[in-house]
Coordinates of C-alpha atoms and ligand atoms in Angstrom, one line a residue:
X1057 CA -32.7 -17.8 -21.2
X1058 CA -30.1 -15.4 -20.4
X1059 CA -30.6 -13.4 -17.2
X1060 CA -31.3 -9.6 -17.8
X1061 CA -28.2 -7.4 -16.8
X1062 CA -29.3 -4.5 -14.1
X1063 CA -29.0 -0.9 -15.9
X1064 CA -28.6 2.2 -14.2
X1065 CA -32.0 2.9 -14.3
X1066 CA -33.1 0.2 -12.2
X1067 CA -30.6 1.4 -9.6
X1068 CA -31.4 4.9 -9.5
X1069 CA -35.3 4.8 -9.3
X1070 CA -34.8 3.5 -5.6
X1071 CA -31.7 5.1 -4.6
X1072 CA -31.1 8.1 -1.7
X1073 CA -28.4 10.5 -2.2
X1074 CA -27.6 10.2 -5.8
X1075 CA -26.2 13.3 -7.1
X1076 CA -26.9 14.7 -10.7
X1077 CA -25.1 17.6 -11.6
X1078 CA -25.0 19.5 -15.0
X1079 CA -21.7 19.0 -16.6
X1080 CA -21.2 22.4 -18.2
X1081 CA -18.1 24.1 -17.0
X1082 CA -17.5 21.5 -14.6
X1083 CA -14.4 19.1 -14.3
X1084 CA -15.7 15.5 -14.6
X1085 CA -14.5 12.5 -12.4
X1086 CA -15.2 9.1 -12.8
X1087 CA -15.3 7.2 -9.1
X1088 CA -14.8 3.7 -9.9
X1089 CA -15.8 0.6 -7.4
X1090 CA -14.4 -2.5 -9.8
X1091 CA -17.3 -4.8 -8.3
X1092 CA -21.0 -5.1 -8.0
X1093 CA -22.9 -2.0 -7.3
X1094 CA -24.3 -3.6 -4.3
X1095 CA -20.9 -4.2 -2.6
X1096 CA -19.6 -0.5 -3.7
X1097 CA -22.7 1.0 -2.5
X1098 CA -22.8 -0.5 1.1
X1099 CA -18.8 0.7 1.2
X1100 CA -18.6 4.1 3.4
X1101 CA -15.2 5.2 2.1
X1102 CA -16.6 4.8 -1.5
X1103 CA -19.8 6.8 -0.6
X1104 CA -18.0 9.7 1.3
X1105 CA -15.7 10.0 -1.9
X1106 CA -18.9 10.4 -4.0
X1107 CA -20.4 13.0 -1.6
X1108 CA -17.3 15.1 -1.0
X1109 CA -15.9 15.4 -4.8
X1110 CA -19.9 16.2 -5.6
X1111 CA -19.6 18.9 -2.8
X1112 CA -17.0 20.3 -4.6
X1113 CA -18.2 23.5 -6.7
X1114 CA -16.2 22.7 -9.8
X1115 CA -16.8 19.4 -10.1
X1116 CA -18.9 16.4 -11.1
X1117 CA -18.3 13.0 -9.9
X1118 CA -20.3 9.9 -11.5
X1119 CA -20.0 6.1 -10.3
X1120 CA -18.8 3.2 -12.6
X1121 CA -19.2 -0.5 -11.3
X1122 CA -17.9 -3.5 -12.9
X1123 CA -20.0 -5.9 -14.9
X1124 CA -18.3 -8.8 -16.8
X1125 CA -17.8 -8.3 -20.5
X1126 CA -20.0 -4.6 -20.4
X1127 CA -18.4 -1.4 -21.5
X1128 CA -18.8 0.5 -18.4
X1129 CA -21.2 3.7 -18.3
X1130 CA -21.6 5.8 -15.5
X1131 CA -24.6 5.7 -13.6
X1132 CA -25.9 9.2 -13.3
X1133 CA -25.4 10.1 -16.8
X1134 CA -24.5 6.9 -18.8
X1135 CA -21.7 8.4 -20.3
X1136 CA -18.6 6.3 -21.3
X1137 CA -15.5 6.1 -19.6
X1138 CA -13.4 7.6 -22.0
X1139 CA -15.3 11.1 -21.6
X1140 CA -13.5 11.5 -18.0
X1141 CA -10.2 12.9 -17.5
X1142 CA -9.8 11.8 -13.6
X1143 CA -10.7 8.2 -12.5
X1144 CA -10.6 7.9 -8.9
X1145 CA -10.4 3.8 -8.4
X1146 CA -12.0 2.5 -5.1
X1147 CA -10.1 -0.7 -4.3
X1148 CA -11.0 -2.6 -1.1
X1149 CA -10.3 -6.2 -2.1
X1150 CA -7.5 -7.7 -3.8
X1151 CA -9.8 -9.9 -6.0
X1152 CA -11.0 -6.4 -7.6
X1153 CA -7.5 -5.7 -9.4
X1154 CA -8.1 -8.0 -12.2
X1155 CA -11.8 -6.2 -12.5
X1156 CA -10.3 -2.9 -12.6
X1157 CA -8.0 -3.7 -15.6
X1158 CA -10.7 -5.6 -17.3
X1159 CA -13.2 -2.5 -16.8
X1160 CA -10.2 -0.2 -18.2
X1161 CA -10.1 -2.2 -20.8
X1162 CA -13.6 -2.5 -22.0
X1163 CA -14.0 1.2 -21.2
X1164 CA -11.2 2.0 -24.3
X1165 CA -8.6 3.0 -21.7
X1166 CA -5.5 1.8 -21.9
X1167 CA -4.5 -0.1 -18.6
X1168 CA -0.7 0.6 -18.3
X1169 CA 0.0 4.0 -17.2
X1170 CA 3.3 4.3 -19.0
X1171 CA 1.6 3.8 -22.3
X1172 CA -1.3 6.3 -21.2
X1173 CA 1.3 8.9 -20.5
X1174 CA 3.5 8.0 -23.8
X1175 CA 0.7 8.9 -25.8
X1176 CA -0.2 12.4 -24.2
X1177 CA 0.9 15.8 -23.3
X1178 CA -1.9 16.3 -20.9
X1179 CA -4.3 14.0 -18.8
X1180 CA -7.3 14.3 -20.8
X1181 CA -10.6 12.3 -21.5
X1182 CA -9.3 8.9 -23.1
X1183 CA -5.8 9.7 -21.5
X1184 CA -6.8 10.1 -18.1
X1185 CA -5.1 10.6 -14.6
X1186 CA -5.6 7.4 -12.8
X1187 CA -5.8 7.7 -9.0
X1188 CA -6.2 4.6 -6.7
X1189 CA -7.5 4.7 -3.2
X1190 CA -9.2 2.4 -0.6
X1191 CA -8.1 -0.2 2.0
X1192 CA -6.6 -2.7 -0.5
X1193 CA -4.2 0.0 -2.0
X1194 CA -2.8 1.0 1.4
X1195 CA -2.1 -2.2 2.5
X1196 CA 0.0 -3.2 -0.5
X1197 CA -0.5 -1.0 -3.7
X1198 CA 2.2 -2.8 -5.6
X1199 CA 0.2 -5.2 -7.7
X1200 CA -1.7 -1.9 -9.4
X1201 CA 1.5 0.2 -9.1
X1202 CA 2.3 -0.6 -13.2
X1203 CA -1.6 0.8 -13.8
X1204 CA -2.1 3.7 -11.4
X1205 CA -0.6 7.2 -11.8
X1206 CA -1.0 8.5 -8.2
X1207 CA -2.3 6.5 -4.9
X1208 CA -3.7 8.3 -2.3
X1209 CA -2.3 6.5 0.6
X1210 CA -4.8 6.6 3.7
X1211 CA -7.8 8.1 4.7
X1212 CA -9.3 10.7 2.0
X1213 CA -11.0 13.5 4.3
X1214 CA -7.6 14.8 4.9
X1215 CA -6.4 15.6 1.5
X1216 CA -9.1 15.1 -1.3
X1217 CA -10.7 18.5 -1.5
X1218 CA -7.1 20.5 -1.5
X1219 CA -5.9 17.6 -3.8
X1220 CA -8.7 18.3 -6.3
X1221 CA -8.6 21.9 -6.2
X1222 CA -5.0 21.6 -7.2
X1223 CA -6.1 19.3 -10.3
X1224 CA -8.7 21.8 -11.2
X1225 CA -6.1 24.4 -11.6
X1226 CA -3.3 22.5 -13.1
X1227 CA -4.6 19.3 -15.1
X1228 CA -5.3 20.8 -18.3
X1229 CA -2.1 23.1 -18.0
X1230 CA 0.8 20.8 -17.0
X1231 CA 2.3 17.7 -18.9
X1232 CA 1.7 14.5 -16.8
X1233 CA 5.3 14.1 -15.2
X1234 CA 5.3 17.7 -13.9
X1235 CA 1.8 17.4 -12.7
X1236 CA 2.7 14.7 -10.4
X1237 CA 5.8 16.0 -9.4
X1238 CA 4.1 19.0 -8.3
X1239 CA 1.7 17.2 -6.4
X1240 CA 4.3 14.7 -4.3
X1241 CA 5.9 18.2 -3.6
X1242 CA 2.9 19.7 -2.3
X1243 CA 0.9 17.0 -0.7
X1244 CA 1.5 14.3 1.8
X1245 CA 0.2 10.9 1.1
X1246 CA 0.6 10.8 -2.5
X1247 CA 2.5 7.7 -4.1
X1248 CA 3.4 7.9 -7.7
X1249 CA 4.9 4.8 -8.7
X1250 CA 6.9 5.8 -11.5
X1251 CA 9.1 7.7 -9.1
X1252 CA 10.2 4.4 -7.5
X1253 CA 12.2 1.8 -9.3
X1254 CA 12.2 -1.9 -7.7
X1255 CA 15.6 -3.8 -7.7
X1256 CA 15.8 -7.4 -7.1
X1257 CA 18.9 -9.9 -6.6
X1258 CA 19.3 -13.2 -8.3
X1259 CA 17.3 -15.1 -6.0
X1260 CA 14.6 -12.9 -7.2
X1261 CA 13.8 -11.3 -4.1
X1262 CA 13.4 -7.4 -3.6
X1263 CA 16.8 -5.9 -2.3
X1264 CA 16.5 -2.2 -3.0
X1265 CA 14.0 0.5 -3.9
X1266 CA 15.7 3.5 -5.7
X1267 CA 13.6 6.8 -5.2
X1268 CA 13.8 9.8 -7.7
X1269 CA 14.8 12.8 -6.0
X1270 CA 11.3 14.5 -6.3
X1271 CA 9.7 11.7 -4.1
X1272 CA 9.7 10.9 -0.4
X1273 CA 11.6 8.1 0.5
X1274 CA 8.7 6.3 2.0
X1275 CA 4.8 7.8 1.5
X1276 CA 3.4 8.3 5.2
X1277 CA -0.5 7.6 5.1
X1278 CA -3.1 10.0 6.0
X1279 CA -5.0 9.6 9.0
X1280 CA -8.3 11.6 10.1
X1281 CA -7.4 12.7 13.6
X1282 CA -11.1 14.5 14.3
X1283 CA -14.5 14.0 12.9
X1284 CA -17.1 16.6 13.7
X1285 CA -19.8 14.5 12.2
X1286 CA -18.8 10.7 12.1
X1287 CA -18.6 8.9 9.0
X1288 CA -22.4 7.9 7.7
X1289 CA -24.3 6.6 4.8
X1290 CA -24.6 9.0 1.9
X1291 CA -26.1 6.3 -0.4
X1292 CA -29.3 4.4 0.4
X1293 CA -30.8 1.6 -1.7
X1294 CA -32.4 -1.6 -1.5
X1295 CA -30.1 -3.2 -3.9
X1296 CA -26.9 -2.5 -2.0
X1297 CA -25.5 -5.3 0.2
X1298 CA -26.7 -3.9 3.5
X1299 CA -30.1 -2.8 1.8
X1300 CA -31.6 0.5 2.9
X1301 CA -29.4 0.3 6.2
X1302 CA -27.8 3.8 7.9
X1303 CA -24.4 2.9 8.3
X1304 CA -22.5 5.0 11.0
X1305 CA -19.0 4.8 12.2
X1306 CA -18.4 4.9 16.2
X1307 CA -15.0 5.2 15.5
X1308 CA -11.6 4.0 13.3
X1309 CA -9.4 1.4 13.6
X1310 CA -9.6 -1.4 16.3
X1311 CA -7.8 -1.5 19.7
X1312 CA -7.2 -5.2 20.0
X1313 CA -4.3 -5.9 17.9
X1314 CA -5.4 -9.3 16.3
X1315 CA -2.4 -10.5 14.2
X1316 CA -4.2 -11.6 11.0
X1317 CA -6.3 -8.5 10.6
X1318 CA -4.2 -5.9 8.2
X1319 CA -7.1 -3.4 8.8
X1320 CA -6.6 -3.6 12.4
X1321 CA -2.9 -2.4 11.6
X1322 CA -3.4 -0.1 8.8
X1323 CA -6.0 2.0 10.6
X1324 CA -4.0 2.6 13.5
X1325 CA -4.4 4.3 16.2
X1326 CA -7.7 3.2 17.2
X1327 CA -9.9 6.3 17.2
X1328 CA -13.1 6.8 19.1
X1329 CA -15.5 9.6 17.7
X1330 CA -17.1 11.8 20.3
X1331 CA -21.0 10.5 21.5
X1332 CA -22.2 14.0 20.0
X1333 CA -20.4 13.4 16.5
X1334 CA -21.8 10.0 16.2
X1335 CA -25.4 11.7 17.4
X1336 CA -24.7 14.4 14.9
X1337 CA -24.3 11.7 12.0
X1338 CA -27.4 9.7 13.4
X1339 CA -29.4 12.8 12.9
X1340 CA -28.7 13.1 8.8
X1341 CA -30.7 9.7 8.7
X1342 CA -33.5 9.8 6.0
X1343 CA -36.7 9.6 8.6
X1344 CA -37.9 6.6 6.4
X1345 CA -35.1 4.7 6.8
X1346 CA -35.3 3.3 10.2
X1347 CA -32.6 0.5 10.2
X1348 CA -29.3 1.7 11.4
X1349 CA -25.5 -0.1 11.3
X1350 CA -22.9 0.9 13.9
X1351 CA -19.5 0.3 12.9
X1352 CA -16.9 -0.2 15.5
X1353 CA -19.4 -1.5 18.2
X1354 CA -16.3 -3.3 20.0
X1355 CA -14.4 -0.1 20.9
X1356 CA -17.5 1.9 22.0
X1357 CA -17.6 3.4 25.7
X1358 CA -20.4 2.0 27.7
X1359 CA -21.7 5.5 28.4
X1360 CA -22.0 6.4 24.9
X1361 CA -23.6 3.2 23.7
X1362 CA -26.1 4.1 26.2
X1363 CA -26.8 7.8 24.7
X1364 CA -27.0 6.0 21.2
X1365 CA -29.0 2.8 22.2
X1366 CA -31.8 5.9 24.1
X1367 CA -31.7 7.7 20.8
X1368 CA -32.3 5.1 18.6
X1369 CA -35.1 3.5 20.7
X1370 CA -36.8 7.0 21.0
X1371 CA -36.8 7.4 17.0
X1372 CA -38.0 3.8 16.8
X1373 CA -34.9 2.4 14.8
X1374 CA -34.0 -1.0 14.5
X1375 CA -30.2 -1.7 15.4
X1376 CA -28.3 -4.0 12.8
X1377 CA -24.7 -5.1 12.8
X1378 CA -22.2 -7.7 10.8
X1379 CA -20.2 -9.1 13.5
X1380 CA -19.9 -8.4 17.1
X1381 CA -16.9 -9.3 19.2
X1382 CA -18.2 -11.9 21.7
X1383 CA -16.6 -10.2 25.0
X1384 CA -18.5 -6.7 24.1
X1385 CA -21.9 -8.0 24.6
X1386 CA -23.1 -5.3 27.3
X1387 CA -26.3 -5.3 29.1
X1388 CA -27.3 -2.2 27.0
X1389 CA -26.5 -3.9 23.8
X1390 CA -28.4 -6.7 24.4
X1391 CA -31.4 -4.1 25.8
X1392 CA -31.2 -2.5 22.0
X1393 CA -30.8 -5.6 20.5
X1394 CA -33.9 -7.1 22.1
X1395 CA -35.8 -3.9 20.6
X1396 CA -34.6 -4.6 17.1
X1397 CA -36.0 -7.1 14.8
X1398 CA -32.8 -8.6 14.5
X1399 CA -32.8 -12.3 13.7
X1400 CA -29.2 -13.3 13.1
X1401 CA -25.8 -12.2 13.9
X1402 CA -22.3 -13.3 13.4
X1403 CA -19.8 -14.1 16.2
X1404 CA -15.9 -14.4 15.0
X1405 CA -13.9 -16.4 17.5
X1406 CA -11.3 -17.1 14.1
X1407 CA -9.4 -19.4 15.7
X1408 CA -10.6 -23.1 16.8
X1409 CA -9.1 -23.4 20.0
X1410 CA -8.0 -21.4 23.1
X1411 CA -4.5 -22.0 22.1
X1412 CA -5.1 -20.9 18.6
X1413 CA -6.7 -17.8 19.6
X1414 CA -3.7 -17.2 21.8
X1415 CA -1.7 -17.1 18.2
X1416 CA -3.9 -14.7 16.5
X1417 CA -4.0 -12.7 19.7
X1418 CA -7.7 -12.8 19.6
X1419 CA -8.4 -12.2 22.9
X1420 CA -11.9 -14.1 23.7
X1421 CA -12.1 -17.0 25.5
X1422 CA -14.7 -20.3 24.8
X1423 CA -16.5 -18.7 27.6
X1424 CA -16.8 -15.4 26.0
X1425 CA -18.3 -17.1 22.8
X1426 CA -20.6 -19.1 24.7
X1427 CA -21.8 -16.0 27.0
X1428 CA -22.5 -14.0 23.6
X1429 CA -24.2 -16.8 22.2
X1430 CA -26.6 -17.4 24.8
X1431 CA -27.0 -13.4 25.6
X1432 CA -28.0 -13.1 21.9
X1433 CA -30.3 -16.0 21.6
X1434 CA -32.1 -14.6 24.8
X1435 CA -32.4 -11.6 22.5
X1436 CA -34.4 -13.3 20.2
X1437 CA -31.2 -13.6 17.9
X1438 CA -31.1 -17.3 17.5
X1439 CA -29.2 -17.9 13.9
X1440 CA -25.7 -17.5 14.5
X1441 CA -23.1 -17.2 12.2
X1442 CA -19.4 -18.5 13.3
X1443 CA -16.3 -17.5 11.6
X1444 CA -13.2 -19.5 11.9
X1445 CA -10.1 -19.6 9.9
X1446 CA -8.3 -22.4 8.6
X1447 CA -4.5 -22.9 7.8
X1448 CA -3.7 -20.2 10.8
X1449 CA 0.3 -20.7 11.9
X1450 CA 0.9 -23.6 14.1
X1451 CA -2.5 -25.2 13.5
X1452 CA -2.7 -28.9 14.3
X1453 CA -6.0 -31.8 13.9
X1454 CA -6.5 -30.9 17.7
X1455 CA -7.4 -27.3 17.1
X1456 CA -10.0 -28.3 14.5
X1457 CA -11.3 -30.8 16.7
X1458 CA -11.7 -27.9 19.4
X1459 CA -13.5 -25.9 17.0
X1460 CA -15.9 -28.4 16.2
X1461 CA -16.4 -29.0 20.3
X1462 CA -17.1 -25.5 20.3
X1463 CA -19.6 -25.3 17.3
X1464 CA -21.1 -28.1 19.2
X1465 CA -21.6 -26.2 22.5
X1466 CA -23.0 -23.0 21.0
X1467 CA -25.8 -25.1 19.4
X1468 CA -26.3 -26.6 22.7
X1469 CA -26.7 -23.3 24.2
X1470 CA -28.9 -21.9 21.6
X1471 CA -30.7 -25.3 22.0
X1472 CA -31.3 -24.8 26.1
X1473 CA -32.6 -21.2 25.1
X1474 CA -34.8 -22.4 22.6
X1475 CA -36.2 -24.9 24.7
X1476 CA -37.4 -22.0 27.3
X1477 CA -38.4 -19.6 24.4
X1478 CA -39.8 -21.9 22.4
X1479 CA -37.6 -20.6 19.3
X1480 CA -35.1 -22.9 17.9
X1481 CA -32.0 -21.7 16.7
X1482 CA -29.4 -22.6 14.1
X1483 CA -25.6 -22.2 13.2
X1484 CA -24.1 -21.8 10.0
X1485 CA -20.2 -22.2 10.2
X1486 CA -18.3 -20.1 7.7
X1487 CA -14.7 -21.3 7.7
X1488 CA -12.2 -19.3 5.4
X1489 CA -8.4 -20.1 4.5
X1490 CA -6.2 -17.8 6.4
X1491 CA -4.5 -15.3 4.0
X1492 CA -1.3 -13.8 5.3
X1493 CA -1.5 -10.1 4.9
X1494 CA 1.0 -7.2 4.3
X1495 CA 1.4 -5.0 7.6
X1496 CA 0.7 -7.7 10.0
X1497 CA 2.6 -9.9 12.2
X1498 CA 1.8 -13.1 10.1
X1499 CA 3.4 -11.1 7.2
X1500 CA 6.2 -13.2 7.4
X1501 CA 4.3 -16.5 7.6
X1502 CA 3.5 -18.7 4.5
X1503 CA 0.1 -19.6 3.1
X1504 CA -0.7 -23.3 4.2
X1505 CA -0.6 -25.9 1.3
X1506 CA -3.5 -26.6 -0.4
X1507 CA -3.2 -30.4 0.3
X1508 CA -3.5 -29.5 4.4
X1509 CA -6.5 -27.0 4.0
X1510 CA -8.4 -29.9 1.7
X1511 CA -7.7 -32.1 4.3
X1512 CA -8.9 -29.9 7.2
X1513 CA -12.6 -29.2 5.1
X1514 CA -12.9 -32.8 4.8
X1515 CA -12.3 -33.1 8.7
X1516 CA -14.9 -30.6 9.6
X1517 CA -17.3 -31.7 7.1
X1518 CA -17.1 -35.1 8.8
X1519 CA -17.5 -33.4 12.2
X1520 CA -20.4 -31.3 11.6
X1521 CA -22.4 -34.2 9.6
X1522 CA -23.6 -35.1 12.9
X1523 CA -24.6 -32.1 14.3
X1524 CA -28.3 -31.1 13.9
X1525 CA -29.2 -27.6 12.9
X1526 CA -25.6 -26.8 11.7
X1527 CA -24.6 -26.1 8.2
X1528 CA -21.0 -25.5 7.0
X1529 CA -20.0 -23.3 4.6
X1530 CA -16.2 -23.1 3.4
X1531 CA -14.6 -21.1 0.7
X1532 CA -12.7 -22.4 -2.1
X1533 CA -8.8 -23.0 -0.8
X1534 CA -7.8 -22.3 -4.6
X1535 CA -9.5 -18.5 -4.3
X1536 CA -7.8 -17.9 -1.3
X1537 CA -4.4 -19.4 -2.5
X1538 CA -5.1 -16.6 -5.5
X1539 CA -5.5 -13.8 -2.9
X1540 CA -2.5 -14.7 -0.9
X1541 CA -0.5 -14.3 -4.2
X1542 CA -1.9 -10.9 -4.9
X1543 CA -1.7 -9.9 -1.0
X1544 CA 2.2 -9.9 -1.0
X1545 CA 2.3 -9.3 -4.7
X1546 CA 4.5 -6.8 -6.6
X1547 CA 4.8 -5.2 -9.9
X1548 CA 5.7 -8.2 -11.3
X1549 CA 2.5 -9.8 -10.0
X1550 CA 0.7 -6.6 -11.6
X1551 CA 2.1 -7.4 -14.7
X1552 CA 0.9 -10.9 -14.7
X1553 CA -2.7 -9.6 -14.2
X1554 CA -2.0 -7.6 -17.4
X1555 CA -1.4 -10.5 -19.1
X1556 CA -4.1 -12.4 -17.8
X1557 CA -6.1 -10.2 -19.3
X1558 CA -5.2 -10.4 -22.9
X1559 CA -4.5 -14.3 -22.7
X1560 CA -6.7 -17.3 -22.7
X1561 CA -5.0 -19.2 -20.0
X1562 CA -5.8 -19.6 -16.5
X1563 CA -4.2 -17.2 -14.0
X1564 CA -1.7 -20.1 -12.7
X1565 CA -0.6 -20.6 -16.0
X1566 CA -0.3 -16.9 -17.3
X1567 CA 1.8 -16.2 -14.1
X1568 CA 4.3 -19.1 -14.9
X1569 CA 4.3 -17.9 -18.5
X1570 CA 5.2 -14.3 -16.9
X1571 CA 8.3 -16.0 -15.0
X1572 CA 5.9 -15.8 -11.3
X1573 CA 5.9 -19.2 -9.3
X1574 CA 2.9 -18.2 -7.4
X1575 CA 3.9 -20.6 -4.6
X1576 CA 7.0 -18.5 -3.9
X1577 CA 4.8 -15.4 -3.3
X1578 CA 2.1 -17.2 -1.4
X1579 CA 4.0 -19.7 0.8
X1580 CA 7.2 -18.7 1.0
X1581 CA 8.5 -18.1 4.7
X1582 CA 10.0 -14.4 4.8
X1583 CA 12.7 -13.4 7.1
X1584 CA 13.0 -10.8 9.8
X1585 CA 15.3 -8.5 7.8
X1586 CA 13.5 -9.3 3.6
X1587 CA 12.9 -6.0 2.4
X1588 CA 9.1 -5.8 1.3
X1589 CA 7.4 -4.1 -1.9
X1590 CA 4.8 -2.6 0.4
X1591 CA 7.3 -0.8 2.7
X1592 CA 7.2 2.2 0.1
X1593 CA 4.0 3.1 2.4
X1594 CA 4.7 4.2 5.9
X1595 CA 1.9 3.3 8.3
X1596 CA 4.2 4.4 11.3
X1597 CA 4.5 1.0 12.3
X1598 CA 7.8 -0.2 13.4
X1599 CA 8.8 -3.2 11.5
X1600 CA 10.3 -4.6 14.9
X1601 CA 7.2 -4.5 16.5
X1602 CA 5.7 -6.7 13.8
X1603 CA 8.7 -9.3 14.0
X1604 CA 8.4 -9.3 18.0
X1605 CA 4.5 -9.9 17.5
X1606 CA 5.3 -12.7 15.1
X1607 CA 7.6 -14.4 17.3
X1608 CA 5.1 -14.1 20.3
X1609 CA 2.4 -15.4 18.5
X1610 CA 4.6 -18.6 17.5
X1611 CA 5.5 -18.5 21.6
X1612 CA 1.6 -18.5 22.0
X1613 CA 1.5 -15.5 24.0
X1614 CA -0.9 -12.8 23.7
X1615 CA -0.5 -8.8 23.6
X1616 CA -2.6 -6.6 25.4
X1617 CA -4.9 -4.1 23.9
X1618 CA -4.0 -0.8 22.5
X1619 CA -4.1 2.5 25.0
X1620 CA -3.7 5.2 23.1
X1621 CA -3.1 7.8 25.7
X1622 CA 0.3 5.8 27.0
X1623 CA 1.5 3.3 24.8
X1624 CA 4.2 3.6 22.4
X1625 CA 4.5 -0.2 21.6
X1626 CA 4.1 -0.2 17.8
X1627 CA 5.5 3.2 16.8
X1628 CA 2.3 4.8 15.5
X1629 CA 1.3 7.1 18.6
X1630 CA 3.5 9.9 20.1
X1631 CA 6.0 9.3 17.3
Ligands
SF4_1054 S1 1.3 2.9 19.8 FE1 0.2 1.3 21.0 S2 -1.9 2.3 21.4 FE2 -0.9 3.0 19.7 S3 -1.6 2.0 17.9 FE3 0.2 1.0 18.7 S4 0.2 -0.7 20.0 FE4 -1.8 0.7 20.0

């Protein structure tokens, strides 16, 4: 029997924070998360935009999620996508790009921006203004450039209220081109793809970006410098990925500089919010919600964590988190963890050996991992998930051998604590294929051949087979390969996605039919001087720094963590 698809009423009945506004006299905005409700509603950025736009008196903002093959209707009022003159699209994962186009198609919206504009003299319902945002678009917006009229690059808070007010005033009166020109003149952080033309050499490699005189040569991303009330959950639901978990940011960005992590680079500089601002956010938690998730714990000051721990203990809250830095498990944290009812946690050594962890600049040792495992087990958390990547630059079979040894040592640590406490633990070993991302030192490096990734998985399976209480979970290298094509993709890849939507062939055949060689995008080693399509965005990071970091990684040299007071290394601070 076919499973019943959930309908909006199912979600709304148990959701807290839903905004229902009467439409009369208001400008409707569709907020789209092209994936499941559960994922979108766990995303703080998505929630923040929802609350922020609805807080503006002239607007009504309703949510759309992706359900395969279903015409999209808004969660709040069940209206179709064609009723909205503005679509705000929130993209966190490259894999959602195709979902977004599918959602447009089933919703009766032409995906191609050029075609939409050609049919209208004003942005309006059915021919809407499409705005893109979210971390996947400010790492590399280019695969979506043919479909989006305007990208808001960076963090939304510094621009969104003013931009929406501008739209309220001009949307109905100005033709699309004029409106977009006005926006790039007036606002920073706005990227309008139609004002930039890409030129390729005979080798198919980008060699020039031609910029319209109306637009800046590069688009500087937006950063929230200060927060009175730290970012926190605005919507709570038992159906969200983090069910009824009140998320609160301790800061943004990360000081560690792991060389594979795009978020660690594009959210620079690392910022820690003041304890008062975090406590102000926690005070907004609905009384009946007792589980709190803290984001950015690896950066928190010990004294702030102590204040937060006191507050949570006093309020009778349980602490939850998705992943911890293995070298950041302090006494306060353990105390708090012991009070929580948490049974499982994740540690991400990412690289299997000490050597590989230097290559990726992870900055944690085997001893850190084992100490963390022991501390967590003693706090009653004895189901551990260990995250690793395969296919990292310079990886050999010896590194995989060390990965297995480390897993076995963690297992034995859990076993030792389990014998004392009578609680036996277990391990989930989660292994993903490494995908090189734009704006990281590994943007120059190629994705590993599928054959070698499959061989590594076979090797790990064999190694784990003899380990009791240990389960191996691996991703499909083929999916990671597709992600690798999108991660460093350009507008040509975007047009291939469009063709995929209309055709019957699989993604590889469609790309080849569009003249795209996926291997070239995913696996080609890039040179120091190559111009990248995503460099339309200016994150303030000096590309020479990224290259130097890449070279250091190959020499297995580490880089110290950020010190925003003094450091000028990457170019983001004190520029
Ligand atoms: S300039 Fe230094 S402290 Fe600032 S983000 Fe770059 S590496 Fe970190």
